[in-house]
């Protein structure tokens, strides 16, 4: 009971619990979860397992389905691609795009207006990986052109002072998930060879993973983005910088978050020039 010296947790434990709770809430916010199902009011009805509910209209899947947790990054090709990607080890972006074709490999094809493959310099030193197209991207066919995209462009052009056209930008899935929900494992897995193909084609010196889904996918484990951001990782031998997704920064528009992304992008630029 609070205030009972016999049962109150020691101060250090309480501080650690509080820090964990803050981190968890930050992750929920990042995932777009900002509401809880009300507890049933009828007396005697058992309380549900405290699984966070999706924000209205977000159709968020249960946490257990959001990411496939694997010890190693998933590398298998979807069933219609042979074990070795048909474009070989040194593809061009055009070859990868051509193989993607009018993709029907997962259910996302049903709701999309168009495929959003990627955009930018095919020889870029820095390759950004986001989550999936939103409404504006679905309309235009280009990644990161909505509000989050505007912020990303500002961070690139004003923050680290390089033209957006000098980098390459793509997403882990190439079609818009319904209501912008987080892509599901079968969708991510179906698109995975094409993301790898893009990375093989561009051969960036540095990858910047934007937000939790992209970072978790590329590292092959579920990460807490607010903890891991700013620390160098590696994807298939390429230095990888995890940072906050611009949509998260828009929702949590604090000087601290803006500074964090700026610092991460500065590190990425410096590493790409080594
Ligand atoms: N968010 C993403 O992750 N990708 C986009 O292309 C746009 C918004």
PDB file of C-alpha atoms in Angstrom, residues 63-207:
ATOM      1  CA  UNK A  63       1.418  -6.435 -29.842  1.00  0.00           C
ATOM      2  CA  UNK A  64       2.418 -10.061 -30.382  1.00  0.00           C
ATOM      3  CA  UNK A  65       1.622  -9.764 -34.099  1.00  0.00           C
ATOM      4  CA  UNK A  66       3.260  -6.462 -34.782  1.00  0.00           C
ATOM      5  CA  UNK A  67       6.772  -7.772 -35.221  1.00  0.00           C
ATOM      6  CA  UNK A  68       8.142 -11.149 -35.876  1.00  0.00           C
ATOM      7  CA  UNK A  69      10.853 -11.686 -33.333  1.00  0.00           C
ATOM      8  CA  UNK A  70      13.721 -13.676 -34.656  1.00  0.00           C
ATOM      9  CA  UNK A  71      17.231 -14.261 -33.401  1.00  0.00           C
ATOM     10  CA  UNK A  72      18.584 -13.483 -36.883  1.00  0.00           C
ATOM     11  CA  UNK A  73      17.257 -11.024 -39.438  1.00  0.00           C
ATOM     12  CA  UNK A  74      14.762 -12.794 -41.708  1.00  0.00           C
ATOM     13  CA  UNK A  75      16.264 -13.411 -45.140  1.00  0.00           C
ATOM     14  CA  UNK A  76      13.982 -15.933 -46.793  1.00  0.00           C
ATOM     15  CA  UNK A  77      12.424 -15.032 -50.107  1.00  0.00           C
ATOM     16  CA  UNK A  78       8.662 -15.162 -50.580  1.00  0.00           C
ATOM     17  CA  UNK A  79       7.365 -18.311 -52.153  1.00  0.00           C
ATOM     18  CA  UNK A  80       7.458 -17.053 -55.725  1.00  0.00           C
ATOM     19  CA  UNK A  81      11.092 -15.976 -55.513  1.00  0.00           C
ATOM     20  CA  UNK A  82      13.807 -18.597 -55.505  1.00  0.00           C
ATOM     21  CA  UNK A  83      16.236 -18.792 -52.573  1.00  0.00           C
ATOM     22  CA  UNK A  84      18.663 -16.599 -54.466  1.00  0.00           C
ATOM     23  CA  UNK A  85      17.052 -13.361 -55.608  1.00  0.00           C
ATOM     24  CA  UNK A  86      16.520 -13.428 -59.380  1.00  0.00           C
ATOM     25  CA  UNK A  87      18.473 -10.213 -59.814  1.00  0.00           C
ATOM     26  CA  UNK A  88      21.696 -11.709 -58.390  1.00  0.00           C
ATOM     27  CA  UNK A  89      24.072 -10.097 -55.914  1.00  0.00           C
ATOM     28  CA  UNK A  90      24.566  -6.827 -57.751  1.00  0.00           C
ATOM     29  CA  UNK A  91      21.186  -5.645 -59.023  1.00  0.00           C
ATOM     30  CA  UNK A  92      20.076  -2.284 -60.323  1.00  0.00           C
ATOM     31  CA  UNK A  93      17.061  -0.558 -58.818  1.00  0.00           C
ATOM     32  CA  UNK A  94      15.311  -1.009 -62.159  1.00  0.00           C
ATOM     33  CA  UNK A  95      15.781  -4.795 -61.980  1.00  0.00           C
ATOM     34  CA  UNK A  96      14.386  -4.918 -58.459  1.00  0.00           C
ATOM     35  CA  UNK A  97      11.440  -2.712 -59.438  1.00  0.00           C
ATOM     36  CA  UNK A  98      10.745  -4.813 -62.496  1.00  0.00           C
ATOM     37  CA  UNK A  99      10.708  -8.015 -60.433  1.00  0.00           C
ATOM     38  CA  UNK A 100       8.279  -6.394 -57.989  1.00  0.00           C
ATOM     39  CA  UNK A 101       5.961  -5.781 -60.957  1.00  0.00           C
ATOM     40  CA  UNK A 102       2.293  -5.260 -60.183  1.00  0.00           C
ATOM     41  CA  UNK A 103       2.838  -7.015 -56.874  1.00  0.00           C
ATOM     42  CA  UNK A 104       0.038  -9.186 -55.448  1.00  0.00           C
ATOM     43  CA  UNK A 105       2.202 -11.036 -52.916  1.00  0.00           C
ATOM     44  CA  UNK A 106       0.254  -9.886 -49.868  1.00  0.00           C
ATOM     45  CA  UNK A 107      -3.106  -8.394 -48.982  1.00  0.00           C
ATOM     46  CA  UNK A 108      -1.840  -4.811 -49.047  1.00  0.00           C
ATOM     47  CA  UNK A 109      -2.246  -4.821 -52.834  1.00  0.00           C
ATOM     48  CA  UNK A 110      -6.026  -4.770 -52.341  1.00  0.00           C
ATOM     49  CA  UNK A 111      -6.164  -1.327 -50.759  1.00  0.00           C
ATOM     50  CA  UNK A 112      -3.341   0.488 -52.488  1.00  0.00           C
ATOM     51  CA  UNK A 113      -3.650   3.100 -55.202  1.00  0.00           C
ATOM     52  CA  UNK A 114      -0.088   2.484 -56.307  1.00  0.00           C
ATOM     53  CA  UNK A 115       3.173   0.903 -55.246  1.00  0.00           C
ATOM     54  CA  UNK A 116       5.573   3.290 -53.512  1.00  0.00           C
ATOM     55  CA  UNK A 117       8.916   1.762 -54.393  1.00  0.00           C
ATOM     56  CA  UNK A 118      11.476   4.363 -53.353  1.00  0.00           C
ATOM     57  CA  UNK A 119      12.932   7.683 -54.343  1.00  0.00           C
ATOM     58  CA  UNK A 120      16.267   9.400 -54.621  1.00  0.00           C
ATOM     59  CA  UNK A 121      19.837   8.905 -55.672  1.00  0.00           C
ATOM     60  CA  UNK A 122      20.566   5.338 -56.845  1.00  0.00           C
ATOM     61  CA  UNK A 123      24.192   5.847 -55.725  1.00  0.00           C
ATOM     62  CA  UNK A 124      23.362   7.437 -52.380  1.00  0.00           C
ATOM     63  CA  UNK A 125      25.757   7.159 -49.451  1.00  0.00           C
ATOM     64  CA  UNK A 126      22.803   7.314 -47.045  1.00  0.00           C
ATOM     65  CA  UNK A 127      19.680   5.158 -47.397  1.00  0.00           C
ATOM     66  CA  UNK A 128      16.648   5.884 -45.202  1.00  0.00           C
ATOM     67  CA  UNK A 129      14.179   3.119 -44.371  1.00  0.00           C
ATOM     68  CA  UNK A 130      10.711   4.085 -43.109  1.00  0.00           C
ATOM     69  CA  UNK A 131       7.690   1.987 -42.261  1.00  0.00           C
ATOM     70  CA  UNK A 132       5.160   2.149 -45.077  1.00  0.00           C
ATOM     71  CA  UNK A 133       3.413   4.636 -47.348  1.00  0.00           C
ATOM     72  CA  UNK A 134       0.667   6.831 -45.933  1.00  0.00           C
ATOM     73  CA  UNK A 135      -2.176   8.488 -47.787  1.00  0.00           C
ATOM     74  CA  UNK A 136      -0.146  11.139 -49.597  1.00  0.00           C
ATOM     75  CA  UNK A 137       2.504   8.616 -50.578  1.00  0.00           C
ATOM     76  CA  UNK A 138      -0.172   6.220 -51.858  1.00  0.00           C
ATOM     77  CA  UNK A 139      -1.583   9.065 -53.984  1.00  0.00           C
ATOM     78  CA  UNK A 140       1.728  10.327 -55.316  1.00  0.00           C
ATOM     79  CA  UNK A 141       3.720   7.094 -55.597  1.00  0.00           C
ATOM     80  CA  UNK A 142       6.617   8.710 -53.704  1.00  0.00           C
ATOM     81  CA  UNK A 143       7.820   7.966 -50.161  1.00  0.00           C
ATOM     82  CA  UNK A 144       7.717  10.586 -47.415  1.00  0.00           C
ATOM     83  CA  UNK A 145       5.781  13.357 -49.128  1.00  0.00           C
ATOM     84  CA  UNK A 146       3.086  13.920 -46.466  1.00  0.00           C
ATOM     85  CA  UNK A 147       3.522  15.768 -43.172  1.00  0.00           C
ATOM     86  CA  UNK A 148       6.075  13.310 -41.833  1.00  0.00           C
ATOM     87  CA  UNK A 149       7.831  13.517 -45.169  1.00  0.00           C
ATOM     88  CA  UNK A 150       7.992  17.291 -44.994  1.00  0.00           C
ATOM     89  CA  UNK A 151       9.629  17.035 -41.606  1.00  0.00           C
ATOM     90  CA  UNK A 152      12.067  14.398 -42.866  1.00  0.00           C
ATOM     91  CA  UNK A 153      12.941  16.621 -45.824  1.00  0.00           C
ATOM     92  CA  UNK A 154      13.550  19.556 -43.464  1.00  0.00           C
ATOM     93  CA  UNK A 155      15.718  17.427 -41.212  1.00  0.00           C
ATOM     94  CA  UNK A 156      17.791  16.387 -44.217  1.00  0.00           C
ATOM     95  CA  UNK A 157      17.956  19.728 -46.013  1.00  0.00           C
ATOM     96  CA  UNK A 158      18.022  22.194 -43.111  1.00  0.00           C
ATOM     97  CA  UNK A 159      19.275  19.904 -40.354  1.00  0.00           C
ATOM     98  CA  UNK A 160      22.280  18.288 -42.006  1.00  0.00           C
ATOM     99  CA  UNK A 161      22.294  20.549 -45.048  1.00  0.00           C
ATOM    100  CA  UNK A 162      22.339  18.070 -47.907  1.00  0.00           C
ATOM    101  CA  UNK A 163      19.770  17.882 -50.701  1.00  0.00           C
ATOM    102  CA  UNK A 164      17.052  15.274 -50.242  1.00  0.00           C
ATOM    103  CA  UNK A 165      17.800  14.171 -53.795  1.00  0.00           C
ATOM    104  CA  UNK A 166      21.292  13.074 -52.678  1.00  0.00           C
ATOM    105  CA  UNK A 167      19.922  10.302 -50.414  1.00  0.00           C
ATOM    106  CA  UNK A 168      17.738   7.270 -51.164  1.00  0.00           C
ATOM    107  CA  UNK A 169      14.443   6.804 -49.299  1.00  0.00           C
ATOM    108  CA  UNK A 170      12.258   3.714 -49.126  1.00  0.00           C
ATOM    109  CA  UNK A 171      10.044   1.770 -46.739  1.00  0.00           C
ATOM    110  CA  UNK A 172       9.823  -1.735 -45.334  1.00  0.00           C
ATOM    111  CA  UNK A 173       6.524  -2.229 -47.185  1.00  0.00           C
ATOM    112  CA  UNK A 174       5.794  -0.670 -50.553  1.00  0.00           C
ATOM    113  CA  UNK A 175       2.001  -0.474 -50.292  1.00  0.00           C
ATOM    114  CA  UNK A 176      -0.099   1.554 -47.875  1.00  0.00           C
ATOM    115  CA  UNK A 177      -1.475  -0.478 -44.967  1.00  0.00           C
ATOM    116  CA  UNK A 178      -5.201   0.167 -44.329  1.00  0.00           C
ATOM    117  CA  UNK A 179      -5.706   3.216 -42.119  1.00  0.00           C
ATOM    118  CA  UNK A 180      -1.927   3.475 -41.808  1.00  0.00           C
ATOM    119  CA  UNK A 181      -1.718   0.585 -39.391  1.00  0.00           C
ATOM    120  CA  UNK A 182       1.628  -1.028 -38.665  1.00  0.00           C
ATOM    121  CA  UNK A 183       2.428  -3.619 -41.364  1.00  0.00           C
ATOM    122  CA  UNK A 184       1.884  -7.245 -40.320  1.00  0.00           C
ATOM    123  CA  UNK A 185       4.607  -9.905 -40.446  1.00  0.00           C
ATOM    124  CA  UNK A 186       3.372 -11.595 -43.682  1.00  0.00           C
ATOM    125  CA  UNK A 187       3.285  -8.179 -45.389  1.00  0.00           C
ATOM    126  CA  UNK A 188       6.747  -7.285 -44.137  1.00  0.00           C
ATOM    127  CA  UNK A 189       8.137 -10.685 -45.126  1.00  0.00           C
ATOM    128  CA  UNK A 190       6.635 -10.489 -48.615  1.00  0.00           C
ATOM    129  CA  UNK A 191       8.354  -7.128 -49.183  1.00  0.00           C
ATOM    130  CA  UNK A 192      11.610  -8.004 -47.474  1.00  0.00           C
ATOM    131  CA  UNK A 193      13.507  -9.303 -50.543  1.00  0.00           C
ATOM    132  CA  UNK A 194      12.703  -6.071 -52.363  1.00  0.00           C
ATOM    133  CA  UNK A 195      14.031  -3.937 -49.517  1.00  0.00           C
ATOM    134  CA  UNK A 196      17.175  -6.070 -49.490  1.00  0.00           C
ATOM    135  CA  UNK A 197      17.346  -5.716 -53.280  1.00  0.00           C
ATOM    136  CA  UNK A 198      17.172  -1.929 -52.937  1.00  0.00           C
ATOM    137  CA  UNK A 199      19.977  -1.993 -50.378  1.00  0.00           C
ATOM    138  CA  UNK A 200      22.048  -4.265 -52.642  1.00  0.00           C
ATOM    139  CA  UNK A 201      21.449  -1.938 -55.572  1.00  0.00           C
ATOM    140  CA  UNK A 202      22.233   1.347 -53.805  1.00  0.00           C
ATOM    141  CA  UNK A 203      25.053  -0.037 -51.629  1.00  0.00           C
ATOM    142  CA  UNK A 204      24.813   2.803 -49.142  1.00  0.00           C
ATOM    143  CA  UNK A 205      27.632   3.546 -46.730  1.00  0.00           C
ATOM    144  CA  UNK A 206      25.077   4.104 -43.989  1.00  0.00           C
ATOM    145  CA  UNK A 207      21.460   3.085 -43.389  1.00  0.00           C
TER     146      UNK A 207
END
